[in-house]
Short mmCIF file of C-alpha atoms and ligand atoms in Angstrom, two decimals:
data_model
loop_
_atom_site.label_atom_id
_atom_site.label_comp_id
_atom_site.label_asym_id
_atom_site.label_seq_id
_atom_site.Cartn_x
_atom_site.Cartn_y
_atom_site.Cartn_z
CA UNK S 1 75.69 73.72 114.36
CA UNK S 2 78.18 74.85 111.67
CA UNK S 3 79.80 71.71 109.65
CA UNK S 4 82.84 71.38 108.08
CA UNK S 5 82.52 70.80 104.32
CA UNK S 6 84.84 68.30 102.03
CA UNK S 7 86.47 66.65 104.81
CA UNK S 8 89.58 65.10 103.11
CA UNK S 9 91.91 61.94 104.54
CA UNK S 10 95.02 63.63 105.80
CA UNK S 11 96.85 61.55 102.33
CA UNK S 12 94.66 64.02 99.99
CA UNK S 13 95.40 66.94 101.86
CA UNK S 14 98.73 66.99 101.54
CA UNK S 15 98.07 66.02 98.26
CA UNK S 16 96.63 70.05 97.76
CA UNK S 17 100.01 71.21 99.64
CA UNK S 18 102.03 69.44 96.93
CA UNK S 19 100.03 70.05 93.62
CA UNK S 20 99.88 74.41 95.22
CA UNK S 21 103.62 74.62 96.49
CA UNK S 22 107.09 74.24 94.60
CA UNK S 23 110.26 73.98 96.88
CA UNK S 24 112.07 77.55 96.20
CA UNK S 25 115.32 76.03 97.19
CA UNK S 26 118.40 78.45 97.98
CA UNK S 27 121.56 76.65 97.92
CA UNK S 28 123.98 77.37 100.94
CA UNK S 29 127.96 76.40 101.25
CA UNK S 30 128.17 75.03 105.06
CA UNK S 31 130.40 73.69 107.07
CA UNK S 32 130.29 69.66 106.73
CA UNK S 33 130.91 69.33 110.87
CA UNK S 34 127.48 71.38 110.83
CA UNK S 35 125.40 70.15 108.08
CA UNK S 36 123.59 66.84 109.93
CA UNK S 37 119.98 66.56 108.97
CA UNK S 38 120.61 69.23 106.46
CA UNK S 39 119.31 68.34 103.10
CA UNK S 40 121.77 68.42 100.00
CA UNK S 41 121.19 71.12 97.18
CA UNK S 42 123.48 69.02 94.29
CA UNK S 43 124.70 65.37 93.91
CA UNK S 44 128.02 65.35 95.45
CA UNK S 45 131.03 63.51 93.84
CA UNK S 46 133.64 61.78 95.49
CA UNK S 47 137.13 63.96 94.63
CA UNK S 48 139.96 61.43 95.68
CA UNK S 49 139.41 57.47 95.78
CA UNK S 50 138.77 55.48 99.43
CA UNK S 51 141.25 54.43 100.45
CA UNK S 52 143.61 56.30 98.71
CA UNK S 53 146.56 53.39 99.36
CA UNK S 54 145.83 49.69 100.21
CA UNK S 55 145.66 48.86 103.65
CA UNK S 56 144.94 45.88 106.03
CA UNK S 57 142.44 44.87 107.64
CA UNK S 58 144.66 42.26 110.06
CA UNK S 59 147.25 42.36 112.05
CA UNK S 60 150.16 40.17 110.91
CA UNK S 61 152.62 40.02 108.07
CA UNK S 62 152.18 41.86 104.46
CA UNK S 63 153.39 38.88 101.66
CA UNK S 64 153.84 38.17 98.48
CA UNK S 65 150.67 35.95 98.65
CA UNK S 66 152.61 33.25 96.34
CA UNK S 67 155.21 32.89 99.05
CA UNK S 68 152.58 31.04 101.21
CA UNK S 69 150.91 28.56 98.50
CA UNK S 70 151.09 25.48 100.01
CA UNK S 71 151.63 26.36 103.33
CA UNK S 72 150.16 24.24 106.78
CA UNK S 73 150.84 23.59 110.08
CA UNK S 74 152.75 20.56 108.72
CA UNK S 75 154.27 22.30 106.26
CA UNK S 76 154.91 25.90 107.18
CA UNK S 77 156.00 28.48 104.97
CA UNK S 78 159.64 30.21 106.34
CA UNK S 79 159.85 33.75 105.67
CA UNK S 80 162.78 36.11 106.54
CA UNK S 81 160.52 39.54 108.48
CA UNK S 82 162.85 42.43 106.67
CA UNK S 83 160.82 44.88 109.08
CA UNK S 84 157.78 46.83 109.72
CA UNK S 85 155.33 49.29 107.98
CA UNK S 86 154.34 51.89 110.80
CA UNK S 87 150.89 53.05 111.08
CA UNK S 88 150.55 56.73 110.01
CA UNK S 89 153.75 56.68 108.00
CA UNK S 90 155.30 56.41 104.28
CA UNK S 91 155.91 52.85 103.53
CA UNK S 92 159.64 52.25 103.00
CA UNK S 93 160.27 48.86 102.99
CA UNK S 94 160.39 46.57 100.11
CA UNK S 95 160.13 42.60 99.56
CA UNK S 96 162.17 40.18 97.67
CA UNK S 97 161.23 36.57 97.57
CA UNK S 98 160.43 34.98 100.58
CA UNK S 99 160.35 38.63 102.75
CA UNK S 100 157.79 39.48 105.01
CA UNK S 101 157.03 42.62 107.14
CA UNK S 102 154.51 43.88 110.02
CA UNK S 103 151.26 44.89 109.23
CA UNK S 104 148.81 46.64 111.22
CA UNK S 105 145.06 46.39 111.00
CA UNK S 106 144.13 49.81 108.91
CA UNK S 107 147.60 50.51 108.12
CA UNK S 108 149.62 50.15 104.79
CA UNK S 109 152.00 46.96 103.09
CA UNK S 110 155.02 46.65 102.54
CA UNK S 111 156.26 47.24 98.78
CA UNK S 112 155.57 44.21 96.06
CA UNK S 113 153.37 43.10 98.81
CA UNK S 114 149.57 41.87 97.78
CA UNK S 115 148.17 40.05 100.72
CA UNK S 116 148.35 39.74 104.51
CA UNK S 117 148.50 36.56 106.20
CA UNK S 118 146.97 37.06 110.17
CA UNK S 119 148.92 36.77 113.03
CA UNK S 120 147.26 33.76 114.22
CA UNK S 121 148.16 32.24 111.44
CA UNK S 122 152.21 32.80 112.34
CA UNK S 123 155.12 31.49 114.83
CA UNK S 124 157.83 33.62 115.37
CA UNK S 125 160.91 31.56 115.21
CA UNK S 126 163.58 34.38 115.67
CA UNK S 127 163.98 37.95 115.48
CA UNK S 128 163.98 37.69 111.72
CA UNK S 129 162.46 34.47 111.21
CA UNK S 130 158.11 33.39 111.19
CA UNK S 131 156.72 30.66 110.35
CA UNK S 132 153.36 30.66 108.16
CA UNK S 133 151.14 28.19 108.59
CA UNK S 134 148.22 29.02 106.39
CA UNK S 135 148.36 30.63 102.56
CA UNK S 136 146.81 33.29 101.44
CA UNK S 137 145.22 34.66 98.26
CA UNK S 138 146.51 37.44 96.44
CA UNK S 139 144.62 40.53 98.02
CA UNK S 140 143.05 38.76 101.18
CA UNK S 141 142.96 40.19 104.40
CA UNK S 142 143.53 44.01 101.90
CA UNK S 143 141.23 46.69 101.21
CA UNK S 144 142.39 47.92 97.91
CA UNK S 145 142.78 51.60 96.59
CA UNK S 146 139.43 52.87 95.72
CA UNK S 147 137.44 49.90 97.31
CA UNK S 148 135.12 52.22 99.43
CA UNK S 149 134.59 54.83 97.11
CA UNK S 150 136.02 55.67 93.13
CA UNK S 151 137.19 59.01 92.31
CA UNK S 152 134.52 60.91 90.66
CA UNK S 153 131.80 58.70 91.95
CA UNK S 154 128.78 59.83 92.78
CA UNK S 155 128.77 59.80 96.98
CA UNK S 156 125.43 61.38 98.19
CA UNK S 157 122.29 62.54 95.82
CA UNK S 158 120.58 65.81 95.74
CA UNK S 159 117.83 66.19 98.26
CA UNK S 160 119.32 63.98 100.56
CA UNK S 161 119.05 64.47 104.49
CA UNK S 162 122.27 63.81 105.65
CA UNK S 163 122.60 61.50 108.82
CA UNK S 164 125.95 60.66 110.98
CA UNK S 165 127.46 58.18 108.57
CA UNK S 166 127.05 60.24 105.77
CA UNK S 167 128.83 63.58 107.42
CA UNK S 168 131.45 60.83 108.57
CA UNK S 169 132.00 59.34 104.48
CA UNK S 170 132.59 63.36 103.18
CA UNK S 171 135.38 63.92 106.36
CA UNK S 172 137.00 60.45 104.91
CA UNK S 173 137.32 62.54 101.27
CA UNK S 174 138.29 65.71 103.13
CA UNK S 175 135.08 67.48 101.88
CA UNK S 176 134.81 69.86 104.36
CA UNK S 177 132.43 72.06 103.32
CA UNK S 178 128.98 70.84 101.59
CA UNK S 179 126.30 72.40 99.07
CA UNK S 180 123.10 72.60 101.19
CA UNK S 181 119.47 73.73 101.15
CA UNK S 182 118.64 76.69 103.59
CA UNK S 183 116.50 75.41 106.22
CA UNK S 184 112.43 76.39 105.50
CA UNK S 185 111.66 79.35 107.66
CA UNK S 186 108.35 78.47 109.82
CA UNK S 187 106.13 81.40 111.24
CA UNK S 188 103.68 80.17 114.39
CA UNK S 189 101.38 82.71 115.25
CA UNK S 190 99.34 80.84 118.39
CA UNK S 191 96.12 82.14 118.94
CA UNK S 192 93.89 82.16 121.94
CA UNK S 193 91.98 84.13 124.74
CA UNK S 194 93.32 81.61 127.10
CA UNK S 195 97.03 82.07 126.71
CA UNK S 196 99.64 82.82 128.72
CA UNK S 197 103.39 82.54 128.64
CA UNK S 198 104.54 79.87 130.26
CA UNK S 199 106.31 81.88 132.63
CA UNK S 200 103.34 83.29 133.63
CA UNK S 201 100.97 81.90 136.43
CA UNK S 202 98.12 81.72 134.57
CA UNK S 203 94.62 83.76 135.97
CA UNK S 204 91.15 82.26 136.75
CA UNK S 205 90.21 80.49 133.12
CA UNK S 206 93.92 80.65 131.67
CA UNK S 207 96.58 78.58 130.32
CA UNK S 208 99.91 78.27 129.40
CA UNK S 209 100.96 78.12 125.99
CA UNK S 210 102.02 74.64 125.02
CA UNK S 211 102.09 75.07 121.02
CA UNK S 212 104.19 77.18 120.05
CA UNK S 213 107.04 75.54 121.93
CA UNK S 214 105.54 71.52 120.58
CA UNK S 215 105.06 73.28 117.16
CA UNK S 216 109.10 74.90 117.59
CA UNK S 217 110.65 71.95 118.77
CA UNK S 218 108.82 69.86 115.73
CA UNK S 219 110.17 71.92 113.47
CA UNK S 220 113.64 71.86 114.19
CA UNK S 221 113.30 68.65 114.20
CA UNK S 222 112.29 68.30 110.58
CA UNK S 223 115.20 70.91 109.95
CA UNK S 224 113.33 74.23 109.64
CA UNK S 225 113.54 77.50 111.63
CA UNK S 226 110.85 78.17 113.82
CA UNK S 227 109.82 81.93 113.97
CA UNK S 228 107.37 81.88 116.76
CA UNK S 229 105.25 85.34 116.65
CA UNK S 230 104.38 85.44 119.91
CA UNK S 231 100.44 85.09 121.12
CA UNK S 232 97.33 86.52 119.35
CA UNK S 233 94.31 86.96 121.12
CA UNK S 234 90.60 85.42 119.41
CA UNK S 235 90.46 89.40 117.34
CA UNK S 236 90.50 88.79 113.89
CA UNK S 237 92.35 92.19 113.39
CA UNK S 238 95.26 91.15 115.75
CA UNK S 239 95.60 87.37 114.13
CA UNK S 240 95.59 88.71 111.08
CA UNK S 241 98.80 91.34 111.63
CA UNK S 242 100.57 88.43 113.26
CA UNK S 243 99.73 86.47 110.17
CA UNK S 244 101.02 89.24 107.95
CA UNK S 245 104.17 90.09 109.69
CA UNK S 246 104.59 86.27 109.86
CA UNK S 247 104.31 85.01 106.36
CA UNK S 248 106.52 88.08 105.51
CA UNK S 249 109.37 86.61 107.36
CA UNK S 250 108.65 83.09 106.25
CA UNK S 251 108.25 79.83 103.61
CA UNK S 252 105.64 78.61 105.74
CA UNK S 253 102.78 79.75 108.23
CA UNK S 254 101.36 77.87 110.90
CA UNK S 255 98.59 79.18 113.28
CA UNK S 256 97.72 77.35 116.41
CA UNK S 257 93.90 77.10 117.19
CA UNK S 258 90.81 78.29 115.87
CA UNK S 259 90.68 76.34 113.64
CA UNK S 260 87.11 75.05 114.06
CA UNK S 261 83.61 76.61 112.33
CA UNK S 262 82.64 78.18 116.08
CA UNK S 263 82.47 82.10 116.23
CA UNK S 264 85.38 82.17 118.19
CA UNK S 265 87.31 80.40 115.41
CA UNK S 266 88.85 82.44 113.19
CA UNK S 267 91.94 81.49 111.17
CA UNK S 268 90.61 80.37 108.49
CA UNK S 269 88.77 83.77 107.98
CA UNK S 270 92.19 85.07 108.72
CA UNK S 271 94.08 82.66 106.05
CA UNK S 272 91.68 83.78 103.88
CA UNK S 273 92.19 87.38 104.34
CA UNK S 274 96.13 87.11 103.38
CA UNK S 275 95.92 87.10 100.17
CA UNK S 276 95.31 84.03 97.36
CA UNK S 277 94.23 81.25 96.89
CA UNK S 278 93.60 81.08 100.64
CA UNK S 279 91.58 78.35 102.50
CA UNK S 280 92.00 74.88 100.48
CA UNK S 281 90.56 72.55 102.98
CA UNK S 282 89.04 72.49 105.98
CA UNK S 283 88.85 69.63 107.86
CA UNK S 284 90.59 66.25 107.65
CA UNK S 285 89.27 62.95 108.59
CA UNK S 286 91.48 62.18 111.29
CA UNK S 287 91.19 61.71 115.00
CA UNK S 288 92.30 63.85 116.97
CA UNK S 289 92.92 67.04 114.35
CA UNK S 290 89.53 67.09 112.45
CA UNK S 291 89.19 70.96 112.61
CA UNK S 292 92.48 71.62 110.83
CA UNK S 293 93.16 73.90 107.91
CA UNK S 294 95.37 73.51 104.52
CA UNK S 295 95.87 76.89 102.70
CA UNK S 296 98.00 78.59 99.99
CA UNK S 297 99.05 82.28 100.10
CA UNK S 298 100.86 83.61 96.93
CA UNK S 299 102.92 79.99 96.85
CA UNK S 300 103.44 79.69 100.46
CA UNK S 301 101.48 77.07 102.58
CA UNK S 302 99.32 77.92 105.38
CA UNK S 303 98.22 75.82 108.27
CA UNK S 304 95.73 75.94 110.40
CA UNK S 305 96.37 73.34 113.52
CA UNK S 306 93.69 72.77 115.76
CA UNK S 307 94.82 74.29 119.30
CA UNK S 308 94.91 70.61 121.44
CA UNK S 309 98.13 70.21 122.04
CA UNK S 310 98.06 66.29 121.08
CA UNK S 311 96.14 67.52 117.39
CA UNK S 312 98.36 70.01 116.50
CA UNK S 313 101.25 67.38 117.00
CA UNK S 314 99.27 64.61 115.14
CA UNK S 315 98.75 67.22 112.30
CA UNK S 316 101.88 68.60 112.45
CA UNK S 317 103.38 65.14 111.98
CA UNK S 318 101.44 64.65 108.79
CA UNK S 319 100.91 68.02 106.93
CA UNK S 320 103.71 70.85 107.94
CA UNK S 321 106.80 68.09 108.72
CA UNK S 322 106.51 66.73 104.99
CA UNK S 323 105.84 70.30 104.05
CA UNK S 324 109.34 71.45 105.30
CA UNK S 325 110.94 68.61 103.60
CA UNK S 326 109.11 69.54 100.21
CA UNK S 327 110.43 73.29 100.54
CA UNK S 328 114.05 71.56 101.41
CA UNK S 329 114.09 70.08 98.27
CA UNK S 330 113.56 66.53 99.24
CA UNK S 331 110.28 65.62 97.76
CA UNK S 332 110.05 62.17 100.27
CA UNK S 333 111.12 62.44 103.86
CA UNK S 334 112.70 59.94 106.08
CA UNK S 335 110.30 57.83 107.27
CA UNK S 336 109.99 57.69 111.37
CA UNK S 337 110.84 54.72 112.81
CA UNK S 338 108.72 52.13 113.19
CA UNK S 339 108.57 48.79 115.34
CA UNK S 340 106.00 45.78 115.44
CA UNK S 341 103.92 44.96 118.97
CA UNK S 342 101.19 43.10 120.24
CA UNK S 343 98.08 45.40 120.89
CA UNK S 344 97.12 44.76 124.52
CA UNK S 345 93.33 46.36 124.43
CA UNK S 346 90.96 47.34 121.36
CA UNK S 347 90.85 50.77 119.81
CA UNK S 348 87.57 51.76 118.98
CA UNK S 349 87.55 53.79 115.51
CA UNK S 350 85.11 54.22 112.68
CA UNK S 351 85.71 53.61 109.21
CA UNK S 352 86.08 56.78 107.25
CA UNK S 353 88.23 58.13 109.93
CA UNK S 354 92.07 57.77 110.24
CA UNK S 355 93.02 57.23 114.43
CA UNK S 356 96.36 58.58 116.19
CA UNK S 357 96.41 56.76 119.25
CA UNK S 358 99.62 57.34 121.56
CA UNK S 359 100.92 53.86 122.72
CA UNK S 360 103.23 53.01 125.63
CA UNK S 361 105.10 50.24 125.26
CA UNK S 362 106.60 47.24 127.28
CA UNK S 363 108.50 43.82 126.98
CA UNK S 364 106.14 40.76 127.76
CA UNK S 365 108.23 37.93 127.67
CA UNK S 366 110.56 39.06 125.53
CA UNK S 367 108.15 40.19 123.31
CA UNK S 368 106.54 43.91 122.58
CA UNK S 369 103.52 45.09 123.59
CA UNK S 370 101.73 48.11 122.72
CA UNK S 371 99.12 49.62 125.44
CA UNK S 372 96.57 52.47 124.14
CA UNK S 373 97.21 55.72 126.60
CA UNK S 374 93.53 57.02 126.41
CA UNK S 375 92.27 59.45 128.21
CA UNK S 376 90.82 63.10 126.53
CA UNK S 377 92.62 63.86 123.73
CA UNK S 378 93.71 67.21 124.52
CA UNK S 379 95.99 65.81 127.52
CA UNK S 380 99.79 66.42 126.61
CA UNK S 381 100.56 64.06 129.10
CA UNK S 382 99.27 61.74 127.42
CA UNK S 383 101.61 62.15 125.20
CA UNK S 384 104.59 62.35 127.67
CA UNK S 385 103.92 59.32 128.78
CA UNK S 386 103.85 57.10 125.37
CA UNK S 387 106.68 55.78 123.08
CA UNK S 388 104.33 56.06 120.09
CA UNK S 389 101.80 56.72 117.54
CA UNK S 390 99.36 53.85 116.22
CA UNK S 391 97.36 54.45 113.31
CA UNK S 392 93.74 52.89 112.51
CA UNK S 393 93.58 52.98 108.63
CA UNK S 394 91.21 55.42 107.06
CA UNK S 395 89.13 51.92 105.95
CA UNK S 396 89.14 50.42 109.65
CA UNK S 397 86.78 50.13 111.86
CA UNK S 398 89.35 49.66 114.44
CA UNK S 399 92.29 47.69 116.00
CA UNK S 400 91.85 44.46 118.45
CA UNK S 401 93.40 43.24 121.66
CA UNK S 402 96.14 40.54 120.01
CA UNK S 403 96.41 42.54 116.43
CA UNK S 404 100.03 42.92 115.13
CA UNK S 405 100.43 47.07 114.85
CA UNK S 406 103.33 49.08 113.74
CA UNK S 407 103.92 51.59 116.49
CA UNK S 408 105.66 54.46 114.99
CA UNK S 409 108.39 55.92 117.67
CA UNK S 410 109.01 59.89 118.48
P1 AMP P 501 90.68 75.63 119.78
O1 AMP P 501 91.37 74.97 118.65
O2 AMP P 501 90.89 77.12 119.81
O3 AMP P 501 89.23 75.25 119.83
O4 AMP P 501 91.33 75.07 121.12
C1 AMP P 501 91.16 73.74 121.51
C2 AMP P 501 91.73 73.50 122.87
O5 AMP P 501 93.13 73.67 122.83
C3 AMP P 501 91.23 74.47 123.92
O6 AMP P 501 91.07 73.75 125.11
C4 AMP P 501 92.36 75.45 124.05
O7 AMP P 501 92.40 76.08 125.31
C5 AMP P 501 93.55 74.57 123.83
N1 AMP P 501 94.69 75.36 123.32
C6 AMP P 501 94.64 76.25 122.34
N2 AMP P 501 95.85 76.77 122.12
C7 AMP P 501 96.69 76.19 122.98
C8 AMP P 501 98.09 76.31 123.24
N3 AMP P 501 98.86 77.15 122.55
N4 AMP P 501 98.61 75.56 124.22
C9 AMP P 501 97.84 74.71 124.91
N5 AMP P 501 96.54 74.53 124.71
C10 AMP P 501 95.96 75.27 123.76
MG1 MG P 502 90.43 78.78 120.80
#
C-alpha cells in the first residue's frame, strides 16, 4: 500500500507556505461603506480631532463649574438659565457669572462654559431661575475636543482587517474612502469521477459537488475571491488544464480531492507538473485531512484538500484561510472565536495526531456543554449540525468526559 512520506503537524506546514510565499500586496482606494473585513494597505491617520468641539455627555445645564462649589440640597446654588444650546447647531449663547444654559447629552456648551451639572441634580424654580444642588468639577459630565481621537494620530495600522467599529471610527473623521489590499484571488479546480453539479440528479455511483461551494463560501469568508473552475474528471491531462488556466487567473490554487497516494489520486502529480518548486508536503498529521497537499508554483501556493467534505473544511481552516490573510498583507489573522465547555463523552485520539472533532453544544444548568457529533468523517451533516471545532493537541492521546475544552465557533 503506497505511504505518505514526512507527514508534518498542520503548525509546520504552514510553516513551508510562509518561509515559500511573500504577500504581493496591490493597494486599492475603496469606498469606506464597503471596505468591512478588508485588510488595510497603510497606517491610517486621523485628519481632524474627535470631537472636534466639546460636548456633553448629560442632559442638564452647561456652568461655569466654579458657580456650583459648595453647592447641596441644603445649600443650593441659584443660577439665572440665559437659554439653550440646540443640538445640531452653532452655539450662540454666552455666560456671565452665575448663568446657566440647556445642555443636551452629545450636544455642545454654552460659551465660558467648562462643566455640566445633570438634570437630576437641578429644580427649576422659574422660567429663568434653577436651583443646583450638587457642584461640579471643571470638565465633568464633558468630552473635550480631541478626547476620542488627536489630529494626526495614528487610527488603524497597516494589515489590519477592519471590523464594524472600525468602518464606524473613519465615518466619525469623514474618511470616506480607505487604502486597502485587493482581496487574494482563489482558483478551485474540484476533481472527481463522481461529480455532478448540484443541480444535477446525480446517476447510479454519483454525487453532487459539495466543495467547491464549502471551499467558495470559506473563502469569502476570509476575504478572498473564489474563482471556482468548474469540475475535472480523475484524467491527469484535464486536471492539469484546469490547474493551468486556474493559477493563471489567481494568487492561490486549491484542488479538491485526490489528494491521496491511490492511482486514482492525482493532484499532486498534477501540482507537480505546473511548474516549480511543486509538491512541498504531503500529508499532515491531522484527523480528518491526512492526505492533503502543500505546494509552491513560481511564488504562488498550491493546495491539495482531500475531497471529504468535513477534511477539506478542517484543512481549509488551517492552511489556505491563513494563506489568504498572508497574501492580504496581514501576516496574523483574527483568531475565530472561541468559548470554554464541559466535554460530555471521551474523544479517542492518538498522540502524534492533531483531532478536529465537530461539537454541538448545549446549556446544562446554566453551564456549557460540548457533545462530540461522530459519525464517518466524510458526513457534511455532521457538520451542519455542530456549533464547533474541538481540537486534541498533536501531544494528546485524547480528551475525557468532564475535561474543560475550548470549542472554537464557525
Ligand atoms: P478523494 O479525496 O478523491 O479520495 O475523495 C474522498 C471522498 O470525498 C470520496 O468519497 C469522494 O466521493 C468525496 N468527494 C470528493 N470530492 C467531493 C466534492 N467535491 N463534494 C463532495 N464529496 C466529494
Ligand atoms: Mg477521488
Amino acid at each position: 500500500m503506497p505511504e505518505f512520506f514526512n507527514v508534518l503537524p498542520p503548525a509546520d506546514a504552514f510553516e513551508v507556505v510562509r518561509a515559500n510565499v511573500a504577500a504581493r500586496t496591490e493597494p486599492e482606494l475603496i469606498a469606506t461603506a464597503d471596505a468591512l473585513n478588508r485588510v488595510t494597505a497603510s497606517e491610517v491617520l486621523s485628519p481632524e480631532f474627535l470631537p472636534a468641539f466639546p460636548r456633553s455627555t448629560m442632559d442638564g445645564y452647561s456652568v461655569r463649574a466654579r458657580d456650583t462649589f459648595g453647592a447641596s440640597e441644603g445649600m443650593p446654588a441659584y443660577m439665572e438659565v440665559v437659554g439653550k444650546v440646540a443640538m445640531g447647531r452653532a452655539v450662540d449663547v454666552n455666560l456671565a457669572t452665575g448663568q446657566t444654559a440647556e445642555a443636551y447629552t452629545g450636544g455642545g456648551l454654552a460659551g465660558g462654559a467648562d462643566a455640566v451639572v445633570m438634570v437630576e441634580h437641578t429644580q427649576v424654580v422659574n422660567d429663568t431661575t434653577i436651583e443646583v444642588v450638587r457642584s461640579v468639577a471643571p470638565g465633568e459630565n464633558v468630552v473635550q475636543v480631541g478626547e476620542d481621537v488627536r489630529e494626526s494620530e495614528p487610527i488603524l495600522p497597516a494589515g489590519h482587517v477592519l471590523r464594524p467599529q472600525d468602518i464606524g471610527g473613519l465615518m466619525a473623521l469623514g474618511v470616506t474612502e480607505v487604502n486597502v489590499n485587493r482581496r487574494p484571488r482563489v482558483a478551485i479546480v474540484s476533481t472527481g469521477d463522481e461529480l455532478v453539479p448540484p443541480s444535477e440528479k446525480p446517476g447510479a455511483g454519483s454525487i453532487r459537488d459539495i466543495n467547491t461551494f464549502t471551499i467558495s463560501s470559506l473563502v469569502t469568508q476570509a476575504g478572498g475571491v473564489p474563482m471556482p473552475q468548474g469540475l475535472a474528471p480523475d484524467e491527469f491531462e484535464a486536471q492539469r488544464e484546469a490547474a493551468v488556466s486556474g493559477i493563471a487567473q489567481a494568487d492561490i490554487l486549491v484542488f479538491s480531492a485526490g489528494s491521496s497516494v491511490s492511482s486514482r489520486d492525482m493532484t499532486a502529480d498534477v501540482i507537480g507538473s505546473l511548474g516549480e518548486p511543486g509538491v512541498l508536503v504531503h500529508g499532515i498529521s491531522i484527523r480528518p485531512g491526512k492526505p492533503s497537499i502543500v505546494g509552491v508554483i513560481d511564488g504562488k501556493p498550491v493546495f491539495g484538500l482531500p475531497g471529504n467534505p468535513v477534511s477539506a473544511m478542517v484543512v481549509f481552516g488551517l492552511l489556505v484561510r491563513p494563506t489568504i490573510y498572508l497574501l492580504s498583507g496581514c501576516p496574523e489573522p483574527p483568531e475565530p472565536a472561541t468559548v470554554p465547555a464541559r466535554l460530555v463523552r471521551d474523544i479517542a485520539s492518538q498522540t502524534g495526531r492533531e483531532d478536529h472533532v465537530p461539537v454541538k453544544l448545549s446549556r446544562q444548568d446554566g453551564a456549557l456543554q460540548a457533545d462530540p457529533v461522530f459519525g464517518k468523517s466524510n458526513l457534511i451533516y455532521t457538520l451542519v449540525r455542530s456549533d464547533g471545532m474541538v481540537t486534541v493537541p498533536l501531544d494528546a492521546g485524547g480528551l475525557y468526559a468532564g475535561d474543560e475544552v475550548s470549542v472554537r465557533l464557525y
